XYZ file of C-alpha atoms in Angstrom:
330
model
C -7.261 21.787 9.251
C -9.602 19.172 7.629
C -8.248 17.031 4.919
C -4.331 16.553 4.287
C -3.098 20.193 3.398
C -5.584 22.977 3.723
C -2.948 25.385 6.278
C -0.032 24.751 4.013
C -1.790 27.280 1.158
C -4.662 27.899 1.716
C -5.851 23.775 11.915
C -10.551 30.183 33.071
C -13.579 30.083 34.813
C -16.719 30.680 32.853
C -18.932 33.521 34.671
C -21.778 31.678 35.960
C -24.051 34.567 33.880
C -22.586 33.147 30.322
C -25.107 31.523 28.373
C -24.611 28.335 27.038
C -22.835 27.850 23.716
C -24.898 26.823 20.141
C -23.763 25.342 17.434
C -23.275 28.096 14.497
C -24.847 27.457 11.100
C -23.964 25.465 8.358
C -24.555 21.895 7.394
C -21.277 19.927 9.092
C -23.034 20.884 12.551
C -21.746 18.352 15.159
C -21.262 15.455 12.461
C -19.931 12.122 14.948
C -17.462 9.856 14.142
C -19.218 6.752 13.293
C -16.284 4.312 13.243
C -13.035 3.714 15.357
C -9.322 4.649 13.565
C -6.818 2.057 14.291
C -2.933 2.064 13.539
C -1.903 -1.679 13.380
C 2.141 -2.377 13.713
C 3.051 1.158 12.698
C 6.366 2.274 12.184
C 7.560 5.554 10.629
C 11.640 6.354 9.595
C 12.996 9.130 7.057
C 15.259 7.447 4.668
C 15.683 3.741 3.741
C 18.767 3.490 6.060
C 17.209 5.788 8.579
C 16.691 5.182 12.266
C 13.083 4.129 12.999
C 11.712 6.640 14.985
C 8.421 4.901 15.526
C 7.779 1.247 15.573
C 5.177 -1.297 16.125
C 2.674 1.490 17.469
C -0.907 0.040 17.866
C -3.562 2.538 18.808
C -7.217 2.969 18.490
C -9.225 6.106 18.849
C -13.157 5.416 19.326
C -15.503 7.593 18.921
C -16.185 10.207 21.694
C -12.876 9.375 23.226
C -10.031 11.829 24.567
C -6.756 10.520 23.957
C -3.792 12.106 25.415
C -0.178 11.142 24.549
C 2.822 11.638 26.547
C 6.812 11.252 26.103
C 10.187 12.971 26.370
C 11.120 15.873 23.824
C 11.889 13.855 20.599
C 10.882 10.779 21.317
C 8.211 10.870 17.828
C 5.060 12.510 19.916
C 4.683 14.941 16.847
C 5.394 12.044 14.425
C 2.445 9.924 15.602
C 0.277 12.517 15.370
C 0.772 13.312 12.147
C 0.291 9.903 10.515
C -3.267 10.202 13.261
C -4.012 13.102 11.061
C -2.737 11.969 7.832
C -0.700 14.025 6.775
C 2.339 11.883 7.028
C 1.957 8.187 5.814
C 3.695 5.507 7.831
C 7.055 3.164 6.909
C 5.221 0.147 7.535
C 2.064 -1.054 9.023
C -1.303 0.503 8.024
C -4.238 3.086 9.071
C -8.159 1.986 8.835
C -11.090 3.904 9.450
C -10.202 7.257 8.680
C -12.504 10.195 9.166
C -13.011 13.547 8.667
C -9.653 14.857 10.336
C -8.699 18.697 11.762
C -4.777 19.524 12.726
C -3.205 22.064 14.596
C 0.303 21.511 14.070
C 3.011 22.785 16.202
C 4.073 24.962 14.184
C 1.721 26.958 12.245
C 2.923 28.563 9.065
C 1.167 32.096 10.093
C 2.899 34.635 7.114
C -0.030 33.683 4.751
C -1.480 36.211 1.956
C -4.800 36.469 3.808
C -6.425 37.994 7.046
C -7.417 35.994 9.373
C -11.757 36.333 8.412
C -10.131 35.691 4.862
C -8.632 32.524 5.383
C -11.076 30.927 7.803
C -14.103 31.574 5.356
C -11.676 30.235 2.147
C -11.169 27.400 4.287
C -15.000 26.688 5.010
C -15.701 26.747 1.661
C -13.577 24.175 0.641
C -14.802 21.822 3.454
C -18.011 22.294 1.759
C -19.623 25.807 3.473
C -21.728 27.874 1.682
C -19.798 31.333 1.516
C -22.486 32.925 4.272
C -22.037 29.859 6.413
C -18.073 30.004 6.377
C -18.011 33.454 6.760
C -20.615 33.262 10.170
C -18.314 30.510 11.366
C -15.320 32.434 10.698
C -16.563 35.280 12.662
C -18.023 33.108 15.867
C -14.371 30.938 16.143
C -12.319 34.333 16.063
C -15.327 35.460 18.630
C -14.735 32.881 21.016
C -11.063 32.735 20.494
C -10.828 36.676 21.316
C -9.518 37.467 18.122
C -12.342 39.220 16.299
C -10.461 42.624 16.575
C -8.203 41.720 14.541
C -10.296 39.574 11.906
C -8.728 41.952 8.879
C -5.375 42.293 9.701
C -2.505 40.548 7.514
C -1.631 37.224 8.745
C 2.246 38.424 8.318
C 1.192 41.266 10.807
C -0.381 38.349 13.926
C 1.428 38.136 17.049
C 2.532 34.068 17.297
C -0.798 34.247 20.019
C -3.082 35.750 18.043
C -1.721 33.180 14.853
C -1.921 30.436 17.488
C -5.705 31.463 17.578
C -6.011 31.452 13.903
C -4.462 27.968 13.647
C -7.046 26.202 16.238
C -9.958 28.657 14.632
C -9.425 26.661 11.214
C -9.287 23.014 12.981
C -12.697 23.707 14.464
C -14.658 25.337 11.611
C -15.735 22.458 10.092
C -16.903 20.489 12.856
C -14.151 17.849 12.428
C -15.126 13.988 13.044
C -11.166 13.695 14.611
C -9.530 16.588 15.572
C -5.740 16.099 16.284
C -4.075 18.772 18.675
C -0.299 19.117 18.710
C 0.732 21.538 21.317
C -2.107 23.495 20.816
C -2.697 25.711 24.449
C 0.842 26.794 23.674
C 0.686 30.533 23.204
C -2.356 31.237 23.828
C -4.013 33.630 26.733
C -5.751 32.058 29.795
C -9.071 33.064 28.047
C -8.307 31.385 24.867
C -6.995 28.451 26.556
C -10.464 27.898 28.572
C -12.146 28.115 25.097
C -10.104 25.820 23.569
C -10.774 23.386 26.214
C -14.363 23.554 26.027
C -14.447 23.174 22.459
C -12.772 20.271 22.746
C -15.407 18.619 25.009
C -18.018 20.036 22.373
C -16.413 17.603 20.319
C -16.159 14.007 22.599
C -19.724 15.097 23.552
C -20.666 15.424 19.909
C -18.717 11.823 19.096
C -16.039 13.278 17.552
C -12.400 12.036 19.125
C -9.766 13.724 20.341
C -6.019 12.970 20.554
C -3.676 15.974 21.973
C -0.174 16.629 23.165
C 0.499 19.268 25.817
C 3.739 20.076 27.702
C 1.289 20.930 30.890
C 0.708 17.879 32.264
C -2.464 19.588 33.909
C -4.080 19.830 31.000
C -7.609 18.653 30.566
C -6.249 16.501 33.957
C -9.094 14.125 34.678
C -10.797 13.756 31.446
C -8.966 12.009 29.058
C -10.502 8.455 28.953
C -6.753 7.031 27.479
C -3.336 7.942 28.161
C -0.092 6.632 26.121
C 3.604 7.241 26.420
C 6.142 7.296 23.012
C 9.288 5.489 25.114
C 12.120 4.734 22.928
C 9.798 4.939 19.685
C 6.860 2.404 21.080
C 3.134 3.712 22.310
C 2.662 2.006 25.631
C -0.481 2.302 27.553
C -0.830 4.338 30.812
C -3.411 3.724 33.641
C -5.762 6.453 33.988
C -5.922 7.075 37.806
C -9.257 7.038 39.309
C -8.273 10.145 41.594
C -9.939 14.121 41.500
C -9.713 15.798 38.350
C -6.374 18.264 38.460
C -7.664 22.422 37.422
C -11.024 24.011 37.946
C -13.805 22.212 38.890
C -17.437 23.219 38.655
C -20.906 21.856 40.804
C -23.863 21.343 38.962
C -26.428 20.896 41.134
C -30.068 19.480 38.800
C -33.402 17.414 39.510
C -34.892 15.124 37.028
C -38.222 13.606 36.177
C -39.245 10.915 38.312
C -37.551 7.728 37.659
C -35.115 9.848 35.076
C -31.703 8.882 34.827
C -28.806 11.509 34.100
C -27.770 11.516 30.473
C -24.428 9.558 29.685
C -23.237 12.809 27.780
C -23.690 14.564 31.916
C -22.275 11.816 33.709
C -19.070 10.967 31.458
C -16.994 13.985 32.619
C -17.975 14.143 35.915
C -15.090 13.836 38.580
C -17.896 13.176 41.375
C -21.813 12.806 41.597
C -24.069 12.407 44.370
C -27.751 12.454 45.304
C -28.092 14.251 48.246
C -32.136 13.464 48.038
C -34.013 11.357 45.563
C -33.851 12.969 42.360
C -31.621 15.537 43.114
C -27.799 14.919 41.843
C -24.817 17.216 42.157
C -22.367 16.753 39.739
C -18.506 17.754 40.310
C -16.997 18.510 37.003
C -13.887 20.379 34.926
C -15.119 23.433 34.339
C -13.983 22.926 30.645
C -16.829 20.569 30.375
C -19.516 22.502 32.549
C -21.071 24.000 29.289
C -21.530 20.574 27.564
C -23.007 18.995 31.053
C -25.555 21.525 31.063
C -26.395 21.422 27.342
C -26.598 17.572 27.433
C -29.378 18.450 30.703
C -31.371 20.621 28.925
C -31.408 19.259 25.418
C -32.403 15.437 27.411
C -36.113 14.206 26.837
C -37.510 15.338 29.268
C -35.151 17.944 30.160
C -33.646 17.882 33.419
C -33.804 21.512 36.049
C -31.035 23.128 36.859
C -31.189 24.265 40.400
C -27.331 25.372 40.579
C -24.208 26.052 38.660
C -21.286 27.060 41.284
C -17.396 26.996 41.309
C -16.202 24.142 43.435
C -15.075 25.179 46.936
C -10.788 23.955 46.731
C -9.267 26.250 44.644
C -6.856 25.112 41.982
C -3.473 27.734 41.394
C -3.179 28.941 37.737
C -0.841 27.157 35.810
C 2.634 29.007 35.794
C 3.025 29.351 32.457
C 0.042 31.797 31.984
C 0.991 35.642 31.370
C 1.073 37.825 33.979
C -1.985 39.472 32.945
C -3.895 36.993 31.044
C -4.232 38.491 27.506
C -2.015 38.412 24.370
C -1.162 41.149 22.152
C -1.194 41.636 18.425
């Protein structure tokens, strides 16, 4: 969702033969966040006697960042991240620099008087889509998101995957400057999940932020650039180790111009890179990222070759909470 309220009535391995993913039309295309969002001395508590269940939370999301946050089942993870996507407002302290924000809650209120093609292209027009543009979007998220089968069936009628792809669908339509995930993998399909996660490094790569929960603490393992922990209702910082990215990893193996250097938008996710002879680098990355690394080569001035795009040789075991066979059902 962009804005405070829009849900409430109307937020695997790639085969090496997949082309590269384009931005789909409309004017919000890959907008960046052009300033950083800071919570100073936040606190949030329900009720003027209440308990505080945040307090004195400092945080600052930069553009083009990946923020993960951590904690024990509630201990205010969900909390935060609504007053990051404001649409809760804090006890005390205050919020700066707020952009254009998307939401997937945890909960996503699914029984809605629309299909899903309905809702999505209502949405982009009231982030500021022409109706042809929303409706194109509309039909490329629910693409990607393998959900287009079921593009005119009732909300009310969605299995909780197929509403779980609805929910992120709407957060990414609009090409969000901040796009706040709450527990957003949960639900869906193996394929869905590997979507999700290269959408979201469409979006660092674009300068957009990204702040996300997960129970799996595998998740996007490697490439958040800041972790934080909610203990007993305080945000403390957590050292990002400098180790192998955790989950599917992907070589990209490229030569550049003489005297090029690899674009930042290339080198950022990369776990590993080497130059086995001058000129020639191969990068190690997540394989969530491997579609951005390769646009950010060949969009670069000049463009960079690419001489090789393989799965990494270790192996990483699928994550156990995955279905048996991959997919979800209606």
């Amino acid at each position: 969702m962009c804005g405070s309220a829009a849900w409430a009535r109307p937020a695997a391995t790639r085969p090496q033969s997949e082309t590269v993913r384009t931005p789909t039309a409309g004017s919000l295309d890959n907008v960046p966040m052009h300033r950083d969002l800071e919570l100073a001395r936040v606190g949030r508590r329900y009720g003027i006697r209440g308990p505080w269940v945040l307090r004195g939370i400092d945080l600052t999301l930069t553009p083009g960042s990946l923020t993960r946050v951590e904690g024990a089942n509630g201990t205010g993870k969900s909390t935060l991240l609504r007053i990051v996507a404001g649409i809760d407002t804090p006890t005390e302290g205050r919020v700066t620099g707020r952009p254009r924000t998307a939401y997937v809650p945890e909960r996503f209120p699914s029984a809605l008087p629309f299909t899903p093609s309905g809702y999505l292209t209502h949405l982009g027009t009231v982030h500021g889509l022409s109706r042809g543009s929303a409706a194109a979007r509309a039909a490329d998220w629910l693409e990607r998101f393998g959900a287009a089968a079921y593009a005119g069936t009732p909300m009310a009628q969605l299995s909780k995957g197929t509403s779980q792809k609805v929910a992120v669908a709407q957060a990414l339509l609009a090409d969000p400057e901040l796009l706040v995930l709450d527990e957003a993998w949960t639900g869906l399909d193996a394929e869905a999940r590997a979507e999700l996660e290269r959408a979201v490094a469409e979006r660092t790569a674009a300068g957009g932020a990204v702040v996300f929960v997960d129970h799996d603490p595998r998740r996007l393992a490697g490439a958040p650039d800041a972790i934080h922990q909610v203990v007993d209702g305080t945000l403390k910082p957590r050292t990002v180790q400098a180790t192998s990215a955790v989950g599917p990893l992907t070589v990209v193996t490229v030569r550049g111009p003489a005297g090029g250097r690899l674009p930042a938008d290339a080198t950022r996710p990369a776990a590993s890179a080497e130059e086995p002879a001058p000129g020639t680098y191969r990068l190690t990355v997540p394989t969530s990222h491997s579609d951005v690394v390769l646009r950010a080569l060949l969009t670069a001035r000049p463009s960079w070759h690419v001489v090789a795009v393989s799965p990494a040789e270790s192996p990483v075991d699928t994550p156990s909470d995955v279905l048996p066979d991959g997919k979800d059902r209606p």
